[in-house]
Amino acid sequence: MTQIPPHQSLIQYYQVRDQLIVLLNKLADLAQQRSLSIVVDEWIDGRIPKSYIAGNTDTLHQLSLRAIVNEDIRLTYKPFRVAVVGEFTRGKTTLLNALLEQKILTSDRRPNTATCTILKYGKIPYIRVRYFDSTGLEALDIQTQNLAADLVRYTSDAGMDEEKYEALLQGDEKSLADQIEGVHVWLPAEFLGQRVYELIDTPGLGSIFDSHQVITYNAIPQMDAILFLTQFNALIGEGELVFLSSLREYLNRFLFVLTKVDLAQEEENPQEAINKAIDFTRSVLINQVQLPNPSIYPISGVAAVQDNQYHKSGIIQLVEALDQFISCSSGRERLLKLYRSANTYHIWIEKDIQRALEALNHQIAQLTEAKDQLVSKINDVELSRDDLNLLLKAQTQELEKRQLGSIYQLRERLKVIIRETPINLHTKVDEVVYLWLREQEYVCMHDVQLLQNSTKFFLSKILFWAGRSTLNLIPEDLLLLDVMTKEINFSTTLVSLTNVGNFVSEHIKRELLASQLPPNQTIFIDQATELNLHNEAGSLFREWVESLYIYLETIINQVISDYLQLIKQQIQLIEEQRNKLQQRLHLMSQQNYSIHNIHQQLESIKLYLSTNPKI
Ligand SMILES: Nc1nc2c(ncn2[C@@H]2O[C@H](COP(=O)(O)OP(=O)(O)OP(=O)(O)O)[C@@H](O)[C@H]2O)c(=O)[nH]1
Ligand SMILES: [Mg+2]
């Protein structure tokens, strides 16, 4: 059971960190959806979206935002490093054992710890010994059954046998500090697991082993926090002040600890003695090291480890202070860094979405306009077709009238013939009718051609005028029109004319026969007969003109409906395109909503961080 749960400030740190990680992952998702890639290149001094760079980007180093975010997150998950530093035998190793709640590291009354021992959370106890390059030795990995026993061989000078330690003191034996760069230890200690801390035991300062303090000096810059141990019954001295003064730029990471306060029990008034020691230490730090207001935490590592008096040992207060310190220094720094990254990525993506939205809306507007134009074109073409049909009707009626008039002419000619040529009348009638037919043939052909041309002209006008703004519809349609109007041949006209001629000559011959030769002039004076001839021949003409009208009307309707069909196909294509764009617009609106949401969450995190200086 752990004695020291993480402090609230550290929990808050984890919460904000996790929120930011969720947001970063969402940003990476969005960037992935949008295929946003980031150029990471020296010459641009950092990272910017590829779309910001004009010209060829192929040769530049590019990463997905996912890769960049993963790296940001990886750095955030890096454990905080907390070193325990101080003169030899101050109780550093003992304090660490107390924090881990197990006797992992060897303590000794003599200068002992020789290497930086980096303790981190792991499910299975594991040791990796890293040697200095100069030794030529490979790193050593040990999956240990007995962590303390295995560790002592690589961390503790005093752990070697007495003879060797003596030789070490004489300078005949080498300290572990000369060979080992560091010992990494993974162990299942709750203190480490709950906090994502790495605790670092360092060799003591001020001992006869110079190499011990070199190791410690080198370790300081990499630490997030340093617990600097001074001792109740030794108080802070010259060596410690020199050490602290030489590390001025890192002193804001230092927390001061007064160890072995259990020894105050021997004093008459223990608490007063402890207070005095604290006051003394503080005033020395203020006056000699120019620290503005150093906090000093009294502890007894022995009480925590040996006497089972954890709650009285002062360690709980120390850890609370450490948790708070970590969360409001390195923790806060990491949160701000994460926040700044997330904010930058958010701006990139938001701009990217905005740009794409604008382009998409523009495209959709263009398609809508094109569609509206086509729809109004359909109306225009339909109206023009109706107009053309009316015109055609009028022209064919005109034609019909003229043709009916020609029957009167024929009748007049026949009257003259009958009057003037009483003999061979049948042959004469045939001749007159034949002549009349030839004339009519010519006139009709001419009229039909005029009709045909004007139909063609108007149709072309409609199509050309409508087609001008409807893509490439003109040439093909005019061609089609050409083919269709050519099909109007004259054969129907000829048949009809022959029918009329035959009818007229038959009629007259019949009348002649009925009136008994020689004919007299009464045959054509008969009103009923004339009316009958006129009606019969007229209906033949009407039929012909009607069929001509229907034929041309069919052509007009056919050409125009083909044309409208083309326009409708165009509209459908535009609709399909527009639907696709609209789907993309929908997706992008969702992305826009998400980025907006992320922005709001980032804003509230920013506010939270600025109003809570403790994390
Ligand atoms: N009375 C008392 N003794 C302590 C306390 N903490 C450590 N000691 C003793 O002090 C001696 C040195 O303890 P270590 O924990 O090895 O000290 P260290 O700072 O790691 O020493 P080095 O590794 O040599 O730098 C041991 O004999 C411990 O039992 C404490 O709180 N009270
Ligand atoms: Mg030690």
XYZ file of C-alpha atoms and ligand atoms in Angstrom:
648
model
C 0.000 0.000 0.000
C 1.371 3.306 -0.970
C 1.866 5.857 1.765
C 1.892 8.889 -0.495
C -0.745 9.344 -3.192
C 0.097 11.915 -5.865
C -0.710 15.487 -4.901
C -3.808 17.141 -6.342
C -1.693 19.493 -8.462
C -0.015 16.518 -10.114
C -3.396 14.904 -10.764
C -4.536 18.155 -12.355
C -1.394 18.140 -14.452
C -2.198 14.626 -15.705
C -5.784 15.622 -16.446
C -4.830 18.661 -18.525
C -2.075 16.670 -20.223
C -4.561 13.958 -21.167
C -7.041 16.534 -22.457
C -4.326 18.066 -24.608
C -3.289 14.640 -25.872
C -6.896 13.896 -26.859
C -7.022 17.221 -28.707
C -3.678 16.568 -30.395
C -4.900 13.175 -31.559
C -8.069 14.752 -32.901
C -5.946 17.306 -34.739
C -3.814 14.502 -36.173
C -7.015 12.718 -37.304
C -8.254 15.862 -39.013
C -4.873 16.432 -40.653
C -4.964 12.839 -41.889
C -8.467 13.270 -43.305
C -7.247 16.381 -45.070
C -3.934 14.806 -46.176
C -2.129 17.697 -44.628
C 1.586 17.170 -44.628
C 4.151 19.197 -42.787
C 7.502 20.231 -44.091
C 10.187 19.759 -41.490
C 13.303 21.229 -42.920
C 16.301 23.132 -41.711
C 15.973 26.001 -44.145
C 12.499 26.903 -42.973
C 13.690 26.709 -39.374
C 10.970 24.515 -37.997
C 7.779 23.132 -39.397
C 5.129 24.525 -41.663
C 2.352 22.971 -43.737
C 3.414 21.980 -47.219
C 0.633 24.099 -48.713
C 2.375 27.237 -47.385
C 5.354 26.673 -49.640
C 5.304 27.843 -53.212
C 7.064 25.699 -55.745
C 8.343 22.179 -55.668
C 8.313 20.536 -52.248
C 9.368 17.053 -53.357
C 12.898 17.388 -52.128
C 11.897 18.663 -48.693
C 11.622 16.464 -45.662
C 7.923 15.956 -45.011
C 6.042 14.370 -42.151
C 2.417 13.735 -41.414
C 0.983 15.677 -38.514
C 0.293 12.285 -36.937
C 4.046 11.589 -36.792
C 4.737 15.019 -35.331
C 1.964 14.706 -32.772
C 3.183 11.243 -31.790
C 6.586 12.722 -31.104
C 5.035 15.539 -29.036
C 3.101 12.976 -27.036
C 6.126 10.745 -26.606
C 8.094 13.636 -25.123
C 5.201 14.457 -22.819
C 5.139 10.914 -21.478
C 8.827 11.119 -20.652
C 9.098 10.657 -16.899
C 10.066 13.636 -14.754
C 13.545 13.219 -13.371
C 14.097 13.850 -9.689
C 17.633 13.548 -8.306
C 18.616 13.257 -4.695
C 21.852 15.161 -4.174
C 24.020 16.121 -1.198
C 27.207 15.490 0.720
C 28.141 11.858 1.325
C 26.219 9.958 4.020
C 23.482 12.628 4.239
C 20.883 9.928 3.811
C 20.120 10.176 0.073
C 19.946 6.465 -0.527
C 17.918 5.954 2.637
C 15.390 8.584 1.503
C 14.971 6.840 -1.841
C 14.350 3.499 -0.157
C 11.715 5.254 1.952
C 10.014 6.646 -1.138
C 10.068 3.270 -2.878
C 8.861 1.646 0.355
C 11.399 -1.148 -0.068
C 15.059 -1.558 0.689
C 16.400 -1.643 -2.831
C 19.526 0.460 -2.513
C 22.445 -0.049 -0.163
C 23.200 2.638 2.364
C 26.313 2.818 4.427
C 27.770 5.009 7.086
C 30.815 5.456 4.815
C 30.935 7.244 1.417
C 29.114 4.752 -0.661
C 26.912 5.414 -3.700
C 29.260 5.578 -6.665
C 27.004 5.760 -9.700
C 23.904 7.548 -10.826
C 21.174 5.019 -10.203
C 18.117 5.818 -12.261
C 15.019 4.225 -10.799
C 11.977 3.946 -13.041
C 8.704 2.133 -13.127
C 8.673 -1.342 -14.640
C 6.511 -4.406 -14.067
C 9.489 -6.732 -13.765
C 12.697 -5.841 -11.899
C 15.390 -5.237 -14.462
C 18.853 -3.651 -14.445
C 20.862 -2.130 -17.252
C 24.425 -1.096 -16.486
C 25.931 1.399 -18.911
C 29.693 1.775 -18.907
C 31.698 4.760 -20.054
C 32.782 4.423 -23.686
C 36.410 4.595 -22.532
C 36.019 1.215 -20.782
C 35.115 -0.490 -24.053
C 32.474 -2.434 -22.166
C 29.039 -3.220 -23.625
C 25.919 -2.336 -21.656
C 24.918 -5.109 -19.319
C 21.272 -6.222 -18.990
C 20.237 -8.160 -15.938
C 16.804 -9.643 -15.381
C 17.108 -9.929 -11.668
C 15.524 -12.167 -9.059
C 17.151 -10.241 -6.246
C 17.269 -6.599 -7.148
C 19.014 -5.297 -4.032
C 21.772 -7.921 -4.168
C 22.428 -7.451 -7.860
C 22.293 -3.702 -7.634
C 24.816 -3.358 -4.896
C 27.558 -4.651 -7.181
C 27.081 -1.803 -9.644
C 26.105 1.130 -7.437
C 27.856 0.830 -4.103
C 31.554 1.216 -3.436
C 31.026 0.272 0.168
C 29.250 -2.839 -1.000
C 32.557 -4.455 -1.949
C 34.501 -6.440 0.639
C 36.421 -4.613 3.318
C 39.786 -5.357 1.759
C 38.775 -3.887 -1.566
C 37.187 -0.835 0.081
C 40.440 -0.276 1.969
C 42.336 -0.519 -1.340
C 39.863 1.959 -2.799
C 40.605 4.402 -0.003
C 44.321 3.953 -0.658
C 43.766 4.630 -4.357
C 44.808 1.105 -5.314
C 41.330 0.084 -6.417
C 39.067 1.972 -8.826
C 35.668 3.343 -7.783
C 32.648 2.124 -9.742
C 32.231 5.824 -10.567
C 35.206 5.590 -12.895
C 33.682 2.857 -14.996
C 29.914 3.107 -14.855
C 28.084 5.932 -16.539
C 24.781 5.000 -14.979
C 22.683 2.152 -13.695
C 19.088 2.021 -14.928
C 16.694 0.098 -12.754
C 13.093 -0.837 -13.617
C 11.046 -1.918 -10.625
C 7.358 -2.191 -9.708
C 7.275 0.577 -7.089
C 3.934 2.343 -6.756
C 5.543 5.677 -6.036
C 7.093 5.606 -9.510
C 4.112 4.143 -11.305
C 1.637 6.678 -9.961
C 3.759 9.657 -10.864
C 5.773 8.791 -13.921
C 8.863 9.949 -12.084
C 12.390 8.724 -12.403
C 14.272 8.930 -9.119
C 18.005 9.301 -9.365
C 20.368 8.389 -6.595
C 23.628 10.245 -6.976
C 27.060 9.760 -5.471
C 27.713 12.003 -2.455
C 29.641 15.228 -2.691
C 32.696 16.146 -0.649
C 34.011 12.634 -0.103
C 37.552 11.641 -0.844
C 36.299 10.137 -4.112
C 36.518 12.988 -6.625
C 34.918 10.929 -9.333
C 31.742 10.654 -7.209
C 31.016 14.338 -7.418
C 31.876 14.668 -11.084
C 29.085 12.225 -11.798
C 26.673 14.254 -9.711
C 27.622 17.575 -11.279
C 27.038 16.166 -14.751
C 23.642 14.812 -13.805
C 22.175 18.099 -12.532
C 21.287 19.815 -15.866
C 19.143 16.868 -16.950
C 16.950 16.958 -13.844
C 13.461 18.368 -13.446
C 13.876 18.636 -9.680
C 16.763 18.207 -7.269
C 16.256 17.294 -3.642
C 19.306 18.752 -1.980
C 19.956 17.071 1.349
C 21.529 18.829 4.299
C 21.792 17.129 7.650
C 20.362 18.050 11.050
C 23.513 17.389 13.012
C 26.018 18.538 10.366
C 24.344 21.623 9.012
C 25.205 23.244 5.749
C 28.893 23.930 5.193
C 31.460 25.450 2.862
C 31.610 22.532 0.388
C 27.847 22.529 -0.116
C 27.790 26.313 -0.622
C 30.497 26.068 -3.268
C 28.528 23.324 -4.998
C 25.302 25.327 -4.934
C 26.956 28.551 -6.085
C 28.483 26.794 -9.061
C 25.054 25.586 -10.182
C 23.299 28.928 -9.952
C 21.404 28.567 -13.197
C 19.771 25.357 -11.955
C 18.978 26.469 -8.413
C 15.329 27.140 -9.262
C 14.939 23.368 -9.562
C 16.274 22.732 -6.038
C 14.200 21.724 -3.000
C 16.080 21.683 0.293
C 15.745 18.852 2.762
C 17.030 18.632 6.300
C 17.685 14.934 7.005
C 18.091 12.816 10.108
C 15.841 15.041 12.201
C 15.194 11.957 14.393
C 18.570 12.760 15.943
C 16.881 15.815 17.521
C 15.243 13.419 19.971
C 18.476 13.534 21.913
C 18.048 17.297 22.374
C 16.172 18.783 25.278
C 13.575 20.369 23.025
C 13.627 18.411 19.739
C 11.201 20.621 17.784
C 13.029 23.770 18.770
C 16.316 22.207 17.728
C 14.852 21.249 14.348
C 13.435 24.752 13.846
C 16.789 26.246 14.693
C 18.527 24.017 12.188
C 15.967 24.946 9.521
C 16.320 28.663 10.260
C 20.073 28.399 10.157
C 20.053 26.569 6.857
C 17.572 29.016 5.366
C 19.520 32.093 6.386
C 22.740 30.600 4.990
C 20.991 29.875 1.679
C 19.557 33.396 1.578
C 22.782 35.139 2.498
C 25.400 32.957 0.913
C 23.633 31.606 -2.161
C 21.208 34.506 -2.627
C 18.168 32.307 -2.792
C 15.143 34.550 -2.137
C 12.989 32.286 0.005
C 14.103 28.663 0.102
C 11.737 26.102 1.590
C 13.365 23.473 3.766
C 11.670 20.169 4.511
C 12.724 18.254 7.629
C 12.660 14.469 7.300
C 13.852 11.283 8.885
C 14.541 8.562 6.389
C 15.352 6.114 9.148
C 12.018 6.772 10.874
C 10.233 5.992 7.587
C 12.269 2.912 6.762
C 13.173 1.344 10.049
C 10.795 2.632 12.671
C 7.683 2.343 10.566
C 6.738 5.907 11.359
C 6.096 7.056 7.862
C 3.498 9.665 8.760
C 5.853 11.252 11.299
C 8.911 11.134 9.062
C 8.175 14.374 7.170
C 8.453 12.461 3.911
C 4.763 12.885 3.092
C 5.105 16.693 3.259
C 8.296 16.523 1.223
C 6.642 14.464 -1.497
C 3.644 16.803 -1.576
C 6.001 19.723 -2.073
C 7.886 17.791 -4.742
C 4.677 16.906 -6.603
C 3.566 20.516 -6.518
C 6.953 21.709 -7.633
C 7.099 19.284 -10.561
C 3.574 20.096 -11.690
C 4.103 23.862 -11.614
C 7.607 23.849 -13.124
C 8.461 21.145 -15.675
C 4.847 19.927 -15.722
C 3.537 23.376 -16.520
C 6.295 23.887 -19.069
C 5.307 20.674 -20.816
C 1.627 21.630 -20.765
C 2.389 25.028 -22.249
C 4.545 23.418 -24.908
C 1.795 20.937 -25.731
C -0.761 23.719 -25.721
C 1.352 25.858 -28.050
C 1.865 22.930 -30.420
C -1.847 22.093 -30.401
C -2.660 25.750 -30.988
C -0.308 25.959 -33.954
C -1.664 22.745 -35.484
C -5.181 23.996 -34.896
C -4.419 27.214 -36.790
C -2.881 25.258 -39.684
C -5.844 22.954 -39.987
C -8.412 25.695 -39.504
C -6.846 27.727 -42.311
C -6.681 24.673 -44.511
C -10.364 23.946 -43.909
C -11.343 27.571 -44.468
C -9.483 27.698 -47.753
C -11.018 24.460 -48.941
C -14.489 25.558 -47.825
C -14.196 28.788 -49.750
C -13.043 26.996 -52.888
C -15.798 24.436 -52.550
C -18.525 27.012 -52.007
C -17.253 28.892 -55.038
C -17.356 25.735 -57.162
C -20.863 24.912 -55.942
C -22.045 28.465 -56.694
C -20.618 28.213 -60.193
C -22.377 24.909 -60.802
C -25.627 26.287 -59.415
C -25.380 29.247 -61.746
C -24.651 26.997 -64.715
C -27.615 24.834 -63.799
C -29.934 27.832 -63.416
C -28.829 29.052 -66.822
C -29.607 25.693 -68.379
C -33.003 25.525 -66.696
C -33.936 28.957 -67.984
C -32.597 27.899 -71.371
C -35.059 25.029 -71.374
C -37.905 27.485 -70.842
C -36.601 29.781 -73.539
C -36.196 26.952 -76.026
C -39.676 25.642 -75.294
C -41.150 29.091 -75.849
C -39.184 29.506 -79.073
C -40.364 26.116 -80.255
C -43.995 27.138 -79.664
C -43.371 30.361 -81.577
C -41.812 28.439 -84.426
C -44.729 26.053 -84.558
C -47.130 28.993 -84.785
C -45.062 30.474 -87.571
C -45.020 27.164 -89.364
C -48.770 26.890 -88.983
C -49.253 30.357 -90.465
C -46.890 29.641 -93.331
C -48.485 26.333 -94.217
C -51.911 27.939 -94.101
C -50.577 30.541 -96.498
C -49.338 27.770 -98.731
C -52.650 26.035 -98.566
C -54.443 29.219 -99.537
C -52.167 29.722 -102.527
C -52.662 26.155 -103.686
C -56.410 26.408 -103.339
C -56.226 29.541 -105.434
C -54.407 27.581 -108.129
C -57.395 25.217 -108.401
C -59.512 28.214 -109.372
C -56.929 29.047 -111.983
C -57.112 25.504 -113.334
C -60.859 25.708 -113.466
C -60.689 29.010 -115.307
C -58.284 27.554 -117.846
C -60.478 24.526 -118.321
C -63.501 26.768 -118.825
C -61.661 28.567 -121.605
C -60.628 25.247 -123.180
C -64.118 23.903 -123.040
C -65.512 27.042 -124.509
C -62.963 27.318 -127.265
C -62.198 23.711 -128.116
C -65.251 21.599 -128.254
C -63.480 18.734 -130.056
C -60.944 16.373 -128.501
C -61.873 17.851 -125.236
C -60.601 14.942 -123.159
C -57.142 15.244 -124.631
C -57.178 18.976 -124.160
C -58.278 18.635 -120.581
C -55.436 16.212 -119.965
C -53.001 18.659 -121.549
C -54.202 21.604 -119.490
C -54.144 19.573 -116.325
C -50.713 18.253 -117.197
C -49.387 21.790 -117.781
C -51.031 22.993 -114.651
C -49.460 20.121 -112.771
C -45.981 20.986 -114.000
C -46.474 24.629 -112.984
C -47.802 23.657 -109.631
C -44.991 21.253 -109.184
C -42.575 24.062 -109.657
C -44.482 26.492 -107.442
C -44.949 23.888 -104.748
C -41.368 22.847 -104.822
C -40.386 26.448 -104.443
C -42.832 27.035 -101.591
C -41.828 23.874 -99.817
C -38.200 24.825 -100.091
C -38.954 28.267 -98.687
C -40.789 26.654 -95.822
C -38.048 24.190 -95.278
C -35.412 26.906 -95.286
C -37.252 29.168 -92.952
C -37.853 26.259 -90.558
C -34.229 25.394 -90.732
C -33.225 28.988 -90.266
C -35.388 29.463 -87.199
C -34.395 26.156 -85.710
C -30.732 26.986 -86.156
C -31.294 30.336 -84.632
C -32.912 28.803 -81.576
C -30.237 26.188 -81.174
C -27.372 28.484 -81.899
C -28.596 31.139 -79.572
C -29.362 28.654 -76.821
C -26.246 26.619 -77.460
C -23.850 29.492 -77.215
C -23.882 29.277 -73.445
C -24.466 25.574 -73.171
C -21.055 24.116 -73.774
C -20.366 22.354 -77.022
C -23.845 21.655 -78.215
C -23.897 23.760 -81.378
C -22.005 21.926 -84.088
C -23.473 18.496 -83.505
C -27.031 19.792 -83.356
C -26.775 21.864 -86.469
C -25.452 18.838 -88.235
C -28.397 16.800 -87.014
C -30.736 19.510 -88.146
C -29.158 19.517 -91.564
C -29.682 15.808 -91.965
C -33.274 15.929 -90.834
C -34.368 18.803 -93.015
C -32.747 17.243 -96.068
C -35.083 14.355 -95.601
C -38.023 16.504 -96.658
C -38.244 15.315 -100.223
C -40.698 16.300 -102.778
C -42.240 12.946 -103.473
C -45.215 13.477 -101.156
C -45.828 16.801 -102.800
C -45.743 15.215 -106.255
C -48.076 12.445 -105.274
C -50.495 14.948 -103.843
C -50.342 17.180 -106.905
C -50.867 14.246 -109.239
C -53.802 13.192 -107.126
C -55.279 16.647 -107.358
C -54.668 16.812 -111.136
C -56.116 13.357 -111.690
C -59.061 14.197 -109.582
C -59.706 17.428 -111.421
C -59.347 15.940 -114.924
C -61.418 12.862 -113.961
C -64.062 15.092 -112.546
C -64.219 17.248 -115.618
C -64.282 14.270 -117.951
C -67.052 12.795 -115.896
C -68.974 16.013 -116.084
C -68.389 16.200 -119.823
C -69.648 12.680 -120.245
C -72.691 13.360 -118.125
C -73.647 16.432 -120.133
C -73.665 14.457 -123.442
C -71.341 15.656 -126.175
C -70.986 18.247 -127.527
C -70.592 19.998 -124.331
C -72.271 23.210 -123.594
C -71.064 25.914 -121.283
C -73.364 25.021 -118.507
C -71.216 22.313 -116.986
C -69.038 24.662 -115.034
C -71.741 27.085 -114.207
C -73.279 24.489 -112.008
C -72.547 25.852 -108.535
C -72.846 22.542 -106.763
C -70.370 20.916 -109.151
C -67.921 23.713 -108.677
C -68.236 23.553 -104.954
C -67.751 19.832 -105.001
C -64.609 20.108 -107.132
C -63.284 22.788 -104.917
C -63.965 20.843 -101.764
C -62.560 17.579 -103.038
C -59.429 19.077 -104.580
C -59.078 21.463 -101.626
C -59.220 18.612 -99.134
C -56.477 16.851 -101.052
C -54.359 19.982 -100.803
C -55.240 20.423 -97.194
C -54.182 16.865 -96.508
C -50.921 17.492 -98.262
C -50.254 20.786 -96.472
C -51.301 19.190 -93.215
C -48.878 16.319 -93.746
C -46.163 18.833 -94.636
C -46.956 20.765 -91.516
C -46.929 17.626 -89.391
C -43.687 16.526 -90.962
C -41.932 19.814 -90.266
C -43.481 20.089 -86.841
C -42.205 16.591 -86.062
C -38.752 17.631 -87.156
C -38.887 20.757 -85.039
C -40.136 18.833 -82.047
C -37.655 16.059 -82.574
C -34.663 18.348 -82.949
C -35.704 20.484 -80.057
C -36.534 17.604 -77.782
C -33.156 16.025 -78.612
C -31.616 19.307 -77.813
C -33.538 19.675 -74.571
C -32.510 16.147 -73.739
C -28.895 17.190 -74.110
C -29.455 20.155 -71.862
C -31.150 17.911 -69.329
C -28.211 15.540 -69.441
C -25.950 18.479 -68.818
C -28.122 19.498 -65.886
C -27.955 15.981 -64.538
C -24.179 15.942 -64.833
C -24.012 19.249 -63.037
C -26.376 17.910 -60.385
C -24.180 14.857 -59.864
C -21.100 17.010 -59.623
C -22.858 19.341 -57.264
C -24.059 16.458 -55.089
C -20.531 15.173 -54.797
C -19.278 18.599 -53.869
C -22.107 18.972 -51.435
C -21.131 15.712 -49.747
C -17.612 17.025 -49.458
C -19.007 20.258 -48.132
C -20.923 18.315 -45.531
C -17.784 16.438 -44.495
C -15.815 19.631 -44.409
C -18.485 21.368 -42.362
C -18.117 18.553 -39.862
C -14.372 19.073 -39.880
C -14.944 22.769 -39.445
C -17.199 22.055 -36.509
C -14.563 19.759 -34.959
C -11.785 22.290 -35.365
C -14.010 24.953 -33.884
C -14.686 22.642 -30.972
C -10.987 21.942 -30.493
C -10.351 25.665 -30.561
C -12.843 26.237 -27.779
C -11.332 23.474 -25.674
C -7.862 24.898 -26.232
C -9.121 28.291 -25.146
C -10.533 26.873 -21.940
C -7.257 25.025 -21.254
C -5.388 28.278 -21.839
C -7.678 30.029 -19.387
C -7.297 27.201 -16.888
C -3.503 27.357 -17.110
C -3.413 31.114 -16.743
C -5.705 31.093 -13.729
C -4.046 28.112 -12.028
C -0.363 28.932 -11.595
C 0.059 25.824 -9.445
C 0.062 23.597 -12.449
N 19.590 8.721 12.244
C 19.484 8.660 10.951
N 20.348 8.094 10.187
C 20.179 8.076 8.871
C 19.063 8.678 8.282
N 19.144 8.509 6.959
C 20.283 7.832 6.723
N 20.904 7.556 7.865
C 22.140 6.873 7.983
O 23.172 7.606 7.394
C 24.115 6.755 6.767
C 24.264 7.146 5.314
O 23.050 6.901 4.716
P 22.941 6.801 3.150
O 21.507 6.763 2.855
O 23.799 5.739 2.647
O 23.539 8.156 2.749
P 23.929 8.676 1.305
O 23.629 10.106 1.284
O 23.276 7.849 0.304
O 25.481 8.447 1.254
P 26.444 8.348 -0.026
O 25.851 7.317 -0.869
O 27.727 7.932 0.518
O 26.502 9.658 -0.636
C 23.582 5.343 6.946
O 24.257 4.765 8.034
C 22.125 5.574 7.258
O 21.586 4.581 8.118
C 18.107 9.274 9.129
O 17.077 9.835 8.715
N 18.352 9.265 10.471
Mg 23.943 6.840 -1.195
